[in-house]
Amino acid sequence: MHFEKIGLSLNPLDYTSVVRKHQNGANALKKLVRENHELNDIGSPVTSTQLLTTEEKENQKAVNRLVYSIFQLNGATQILLQERRPQLNQELSKFRDLGAGERVREFIKEHELIEKKEKLKESKKKPQLEDLSTNQSVSSEVIEIGSEIKNLTTEQKKQKDESYRYMAEKRRAFVEALSISRELPALGLAGILMSGPQVYVPFFTADGIGIKSMAKNVRLATLMIFEVEILSTLMKYEYEQRNKIVTDSQMDFIFNTSADHIANLQTISQALSQKNYGTNDRDPQVSEKANQIEDFAYKAAAVIKDDKNPSLVSIL
């Protein structure tokens, strides 16, 4: 699959660089987390419905520039947010908090399905060339085709080769496009997630999306993403404390400051405290999970703020 043909980067450092370059846009997005906001037709969160003041106009421009820059990295994200937006919640719903036993059962089912497909593929294989001699009609057809090719002129052979290569390339391109098309929503969501919580949290708190989805499974799945982000923040911080001696270039693209980590955790905490959603969700299972994650976020922020080595066991 040639990702470069559709403009698709799966390198998280590319997204980190873009977000830092457009920090004004990220800051404008952060202000939306607790506000009622929507995504417009071009896939950008709407910073203000009126855009009356100069500040409002500049904030929207900054957000648009950031979003456009992400689209340049990932065409699948653009397609997801502009053409296939209903699939955004579908992709989010795939983030499930599965127990170990259920994970094993899922794996076994997948393995059995693969085995069935392989057996079916084997049963449908065409007979080998040496077996063709047992079938006189097929054997005769092979001989006739061979004779036809043998009697072609050099020019006719060239034309046949070119035609074959053209059709083979057309089939390959079609299969590749079909394969990419099926994976576009997942690849598009990857572009949002790799942009980090500064970007994806405001998307997942827009009206009807993520934590504000009408579907309970989508809201729970979004909470799962927030929980994983908090855990990864602690693990990253712990790693950074062990590897403080780094070059300036590494600091720019890999290492975050404690303030960066705390800001991301605060963004998640704000997302969890939504009117009628998150910790205030009408569904008790969702609200209970949101409260647990909010408590987790506060504990993680306290660990980092106190500049202590985080003990994952003590706060989980």
Short mmCIF file of C-alpha atoms in Angstrom, two decimals, residues 14-312:
data_model
loop_
_atom_site.label_atom_id
_atom_site.label_comp_id
_atom_site.label_asym_id
_atom_site.label_seq_id
_atom_site.Cartn_x
_atom_site.Cartn_y
_atom_site.Cartn_z
CA ASP A 14 5.29 14.79 12.35
CA TYR A 15 2.12 15.60 14.26
CA THR A 16 4.01 16.83 17.32
CA SER A 17 5.96 19.22 15.10
CA VAL A 18 2.80 20.57 13.42
CA VAL A 19 0.96 21.14 16.71
CA ARG A 20 3.92 22.98 18.20
CA LYS A 21 4.25 25.08 15.07
CA HIS A 22 0.58 26.06 15.33
CA GLN A 23 0.42 26.47 19.11
CA ASN A 24 -2.01 29.40 18.76
CA GLY A 25 -4.49 27.04 17.14
CA ALA A 26 -3.99 24.45 19.90
CA ASN A 27 -4.54 27.14 22.56
CA ALA A 28 -7.74 28.27 20.82
CA LEU A 29 -8.96 24.66 20.70
CA LYS A 30 -8.36 24.21 24.41
CA LYS A 31 -10.80 27.01 25.20
CA LEU A 32 -13.58 25.02 23.50
CA VAL A 33 -13.40 21.94 25.72
CA ARG A 34 -16.06 23.16 28.18
CA GLU A 35 -18.00 25.17 25.60
CA ASN A 36 -20.79 23.98 23.33
CA HIS A 37 -19.16 23.76 19.93
CA GLU A 38 -19.53 21.95 16.63
CA LEU A 39 -17.40 20.87 13.69
CA ASN A 40 -17.96 22.90 10.53
CA ASP A 41 -18.12 21.59 6.96
CA ILE A 42 -14.36 21.75 6.51
CA GLY A 43 -13.78 19.60 9.61
CA SER A 44 -12.64 22.35 12.01
CA PRO A 45 -14.13 22.98 15.45
CA VAL A 46 -16.10 26.23 15.44
CA THR A 47 -14.56 28.67 17.93
CA SER A 48 -17.52 31.08 17.79
CA THR A 49 -20.86 31.07 16.00
CA GLN A 50 -20.69 34.81 15.32
CA LEU A 51 -16.99 35.67 14.77
CA LEU A 52 -17.71 39.31 15.61
CA THR A 53 -14.50 40.37 17.33
CA THR A 54 -10.98 40.41 15.90
CA GLU A 55 -9.92 37.89 18.55
CA GLU A 56 -12.68 35.46 17.56
CA LYS A 57 -11.72 35.72 13.90
CA GLU A 58 -8.03 35.20 14.64
CA ASN A 59 -8.78 32.19 16.87
CA GLN A 60 -10.81 30.54 14.10
CA LYS A 61 -8.05 31.20 11.56
CA ALA A 62 -5.47 29.71 13.93
CA VAL A 63 -7.59 26.58 14.43
CA ASN A 64 -8.17 26.24 10.68
CA ARG A 65 -4.44 26.51 9.97
CA LEU A 66 -3.70 23.78 12.51
CA VAL A 67 -6.41 21.49 11.13
CA TYR A 68 -5.33 22.09 7.52
CA SER A 69 -1.75 21.23 8.49
CA ILE A 70 -2.94 17.92 9.97
CA PHE A 71 -4.90 17.26 6.77
CA GLN A 72 -1.68 17.74 4.79
CA LEU A 73 -0.07 15.05 6.90
CA ASN A 74 -3.06 12.74 6.74
CA GLY A 75 -5.56 12.82 3.88
CA ALA A 76 -7.57 10.08 5.62
CA THR A 77 -8.22 12.45 8.55
CA GLN A 78 -9.57 15.04 6.14
CA ILE A 79 -11.86 12.47 4.50
CA LEU A 80 -13.06 11.24 7.91
CA LEU A 81 -13.91 14.74 9.18
CA GLN A 82 -15.41 16.06 5.95
CA GLU A 83 -16.97 13.16 4.07
CA ARG A 84 -17.39 10.32 6.56
CA ARG A 85 -18.03 12.10 9.84
CA PRO A 86 -20.70 9.62 11.03
CA GLN A 87 -17.94 7.00 11.01
CA LEU A 88 -15.91 8.99 13.55
CA ASN A 89 -18.11 7.78 16.40
CA GLN A 90 -18.07 4.26 14.94
CA GLU A 91 -14.29 4.24 15.09
CA LEU A 92 -14.31 5.60 18.62
CA SER A 93 -16.70 2.84 19.71
CA LYS A 94 -14.01 0.24 18.89
CA PHE A 95 -12.01 1.32 21.94
CA ARG A 96 -13.34 -1.15 24.48
CA ASP A 97 -12.22 -1.96 28.00
CA LEU A 98 -11.95 -5.73 27.58
CA GLY A 99 -11.01 -8.08 30.40
CA ALA A 100 -8.15 -10.54 29.90
CA GLY A 101 -10.49 -13.51 29.53
CA GLU A 102 -12.52 -11.75 26.88
CA ARG A 103 -9.33 -10.75 25.04
CA VAL A 104 -8.33 -14.43 24.88
CA ARG A 105 -11.76 -15.45 23.59
CA GLU A 106 -11.59 -12.71 20.94
CA PHE A 107 -8.14 -13.93 19.88
CA ILE A 108 -9.35 -17.54 19.62
CA LYS A 109 -12.32 -16.48 17.48
CA GLU A 110 -10.08 -14.48 15.17
CA HIS A 111 -7.62 -17.39 14.90
CA GLU A 112 -10.40 -19.87 14.07
CA LEU A 113 -11.80 -17.48 11.45
CA ILE A 114 -8.38 -17.16 9.82
CA GLU A 115 -8.01 -20.96 9.74
CA LYS A 116 -11.43 -21.35 8.09
CA LYS A 117 -10.52 -18.77 5.44
CA GLU A 118 -7.21 -20.51 4.75
CA LYS A 119 -8.94 -23.90 4.33
CA LEU A 120 -11.53 -22.35 2.01
CA LYS A 121 -8.77 -20.75 -0.04
CA GLU A 122 -6.96 -24.09 -0.33
CA SER A 123 -10.13 -25.87 -1.48
CA LYS A 124 -10.70 -23.29 -4.21
CA LYS A 125 -7.19 -23.50 -5.65
CA LYS A 126 -7.00 -24.35 -9.35
CA PRO A 127 -5.42 -27.69 -10.36
CA GLN A 128 -1.66 -27.59 -10.92
CA LEU A 129 -0.28 -27.59 -14.46
CA GLU A 130 0.80 -31.24 -14.23
CA ASP A 131 -2.80 -32.20 -13.41
CA LEU A 132 -4.18 -30.50 -16.50
CA SER A 133 -3.16 -33.43 -18.68
CA THR A 134 -5.88 -35.53 -17.05
CA ASN A 135 -8.50 -33.20 -18.54
CA GLN A 136 -8.32 -33.44 -22.34
CA SER A 137 -10.47 -30.36 -23.07
CA VAL A 138 -8.44 -28.13 -20.75
CA SER A 139 -5.21 -29.56 -22.08
CA SER A 140 -6.26 -28.84 -25.66
CA GLU A 141 -7.17 -25.27 -24.71
CA VAL A 142 -3.74 -24.77 -23.17
CA ILE A 143 -2.10 -26.10 -26.34
CA GLU A 144 -4.20 -23.76 -28.52
CA ILE A 145 -3.31 -20.73 -26.39
CA GLY A 146 0.35 -21.69 -26.52
CA SER A 147 0.21 -22.04 -30.29
CA GLU A 148 -1.51 -18.67 -30.66
CA ILE A 149 1.21 -16.89 -28.64
CA LYS A 150 3.92 -18.75 -30.51
CA ASN A 151 2.64 -17.55 -33.90
CA LEU A 152 2.39 -13.86 -32.89
CA THR A 153 4.67 -11.31 -34.49
CA THR A 154 7.09 -9.30 -32.36
CA GLU A 155 4.83 -6.25 -32.58
CA GLN A 156 1.75 -8.25 -31.60
CA LYS A 157 3.61 -9.74 -28.62
CA LYS A 158 4.66 -6.23 -27.56
CA GLN A 159 1.06 -5.01 -27.74
CA LYS A 160 -0.15 -8.00 -25.73
CA ASP A 161 2.53 -7.40 -23.08
CA GLU A 162 1.60 -3.73 -22.79
CA SER A 163 -2.09 -4.58 -22.59
CA TYR A 164 -1.41 -7.18 -19.91
CA ARG A 165 0.73 -4.80 -17.87
CA TYR A 166 -1.94 -2.09 -18.17
CA MET A 167 -4.72 -4.38 -17.00
CA ALA A 168 -2.56 -5.82 -14.23
CA GLU A 169 -1.74 -2.31 -12.99
CA LYS A 170 -5.42 -1.33 -13.22
CA ARG A 171 -6.44 -4.35 -11.15
CA ARG A 172 -3.67 -3.68 -8.63
CA ALA A 173 -4.66 -0.01 -8.31
CA PHE A 174 -8.31 -0.98 -7.84
CA VAL A 175 -7.51 -3.55 -5.14
CA GLU A 176 -5.19 -1.09 -3.39
CA ALA A 177 -7.77 1.71 -3.50
CA LEU A 178 -10.43 -0.66 -2.14
CA SER A 179 -8.12 -1.75 0.65
CA ILE A 180 -7.27 1.82 1.59
CA SER A 181 -10.93 2.83 1.38
CA ARG A 182 -11.91 0.23 3.99
CA GLU A 183 -9.20 1.44 6.34
CA LEU A 184 -9.71 5.19 5.83
CA PRO A 185 -11.78 5.80 8.99
CA ALA A 186 -9.24 4.04 11.22
CA LEU A 187 -6.30 5.79 9.56
CA GLY A 188 -8.14 9.11 9.82
CA LEU A 189 -8.77 8.62 13.53
CA ALA A 190 -5.09 7.78 13.96
CA GLY A 191 -4.25 11.24 12.60
CA ILE A 192 -6.44 12.88 15.23
CA LEU A 193 -5.07 10.78 18.08
CA MET A 194 -1.43 11.25 17.10
CA SER A 195 -1.99 15.01 17.21
CA GLY A 196 -2.26 14.62 20.99
CA PRO A 197 -4.87 15.59 23.62
CA GLN A 198 -4.48 19.30 22.81
CA VAL A 199 -6.15 18.52 19.50
CA TYR A 200 -8.27 15.40 19.92
CA VAL A 201 -9.99 16.31 23.22
CA PRO A 202 -11.74 19.38 21.67
CA PHE A 203 -12.84 17.15 18.76
CA PHE A 204 -14.21 14.48 21.11
CA THR A 205 -16.18 17.08 23.12
CA ALA A 206 -17.92 18.61 20.09
CA ASP A 207 -21.71 18.26 19.93
CA GLY A 208 -22.74 14.70 19.07
CA ILE A 209 -19.18 13.38 19.05
CA GLY A 210 -17.19 11.29 21.51
CA ILE A 211 -18.14 12.07 25.09
CA LYS A 212 -21.25 13.90 23.80
CA SER A 213 -22.38 11.10 21.51
CA MET A 214 -25.93 9.81 21.86
CA ALA A 215 -24.55 6.25 21.96
CA LYS A 216 -23.45 4.98 25.36
CA ASN A 217 -20.77 2.70 23.91
CA VAL A 218 -19.14 5.66 22.15
CA ARG A 219 -19.09 7.72 25.37
CA LEU A 220 -17.51 4.82 27.29
CA ALA A 221 -14.97 4.25 24.53
CA THR A 222 -13.99 7.93 24.59
CA LEU A 223 -13.44 7.69 28.33
CA MET A 224 -11.22 4.69 27.64
CA ILE A 225 -9.07 6.87 25.35
CA PHE A 226 -8.76 9.52 28.07
CA GLU A 227 -7.76 6.87 30.60
CA VAL A 228 -5.08 5.46 28.31
CA GLU A 229 -3.77 8.98 27.70
CA ILE A 230 -3.36 9.59 31.44
CA LEU A 231 -1.55 6.28 31.87
CA SER A 232 0.77 6.96 28.93
CA THR A 233 1.48 10.46 30.31
CA LEU A 234 2.67 8.97 33.61
CA MET A 235 4.79 6.37 31.85
CA LYS A 236 6.31 9.00 29.57
CA TYR A 237 7.04 11.30 32.49
CA GLU A 238 8.69 8.44 34.38
CA TYR A 239 10.86 7.69 31.36
CA GLU A 240 11.82 11.35 30.97
CA GLN A 241 12.88 11.57 34.62
CA ARG A 242 15.28 8.68 34.04
CA ASN A 243 16.67 10.27 30.87
CA LYS A 244 17.02 13.97 31.69
CA ILE A 245 20.27 14.46 29.76
CA VAL A 246 19.11 14.95 26.17
CA THR A 247 20.03 17.13 23.25
CA ASP A 248 18.11 20.28 22.34
CA SER A 249 16.75 18.65 19.18
CA GLN A 250 15.38 15.74 21.21
CA MET A 251 13.75 18.20 23.61
CA ASP A 252 11.96 19.89 20.71
CA PHE A 253 10.31 16.76 19.37
CA ILE A 254 10.30 13.98 21.96
CA PHE A 255 10.51 15.27 25.52
CA ASN A 256 7.77 17.27 27.21
CA THR A 257 8.08 19.55 30.19
CA SER A 258 6.16 18.87 33.39
CA ALA A 259 3.99 21.87 32.49
CA ASP A 260 3.10 20.23 29.15
CA HIS A 261 2.03 17.02 30.88
CA ILE A 262 -0.04 18.85 33.49
CA ALA A 263 -1.71 20.99 30.80
CA ASN A 264 -2.77 17.84 28.93
CA LEU A 265 -4.12 16.28 32.11
CA GLN A 266 -6.05 19.46 32.87
CA THR A 267 -7.57 19.37 29.39
CA ILE A 268 -8.80 15.83 30.00
CA SER A 269 -10.17 16.80 33.44
CA GLN A 270 -12.08 19.69 31.86
CA ALA A 271 -13.51 17.35 29.23
CA LEU A 272 -14.79 15.03 31.94
CA SER A 273 -16.72 17.82 33.69
CA GLN A 274 -19.33 18.47 31.01
CA LYS A 275 -22.90 19.54 31.58
CA ASN A 276 -25.03 16.39 31.17
CA TYR A 277 -21.97 14.37 30.11
CA GLY A 278 -18.83 12.86 31.61
CA THR A 279 -19.08 12.94 35.40
CA ASN A 280 -22.63 14.28 34.98
CA ASP A 281 -23.73 11.70 32.42
CA ARG A 282 -27.33 10.47 32.69
CA ASP A 283 -26.08 6.87 32.55
CA PRO A 284 -24.68 5.74 35.95
CA GLN A 285 -22.10 3.44 34.37
CA VAL A 286 -20.69 6.27 32.26
CA SER A 287 -20.69 8.81 35.09
CA GLU A 288 -19.02 6.35 37.46
CA LYS A 289 -16.27 5.62 34.91
CA ALA A 290 -15.80 9.36 34.25
CA ASN A 291 -15.44 10.06 37.98
CA GLN A 292 -12.82 7.32 38.30
CA ILE A 293 -10.83 8.75 35.39
CA GLU A 294 -11.13 12.29 36.72
CA ASP A 295 -9.70 11.12 40.06
CA PHE A 296 -6.92 9.34 38.14
CA ALA A 297 -6.11 12.55 36.24
CA TYR A 298 -5.89 14.61 39.45
CA LYS A 299 -3.59 12.05 41.09
CA ALA A 300 -1.36 11.91 38.01
CA ALA A 301 -1.11 15.72 37.88
CA ALA A 302 -0.23 15.84 41.59
CA VAL A 303 2.57 13.31 41.11
CA ILE A 304 4.08 15.32 38.26
CA LYS A 305 3.59 18.69 39.99
CA ASP A 306 5.38 17.45 43.11
CA ASP A 307 8.22 16.31 40.82
CA LYS A 308 8.30 12.85 42.34
CA ASN A 309 9.00 9.71 40.44
CA PRO A 310 5.53 8.42 39.59
CA SER A 311 4.59 5.11 41.12
CA LEU A 312 1.96 3.63 38.84
#
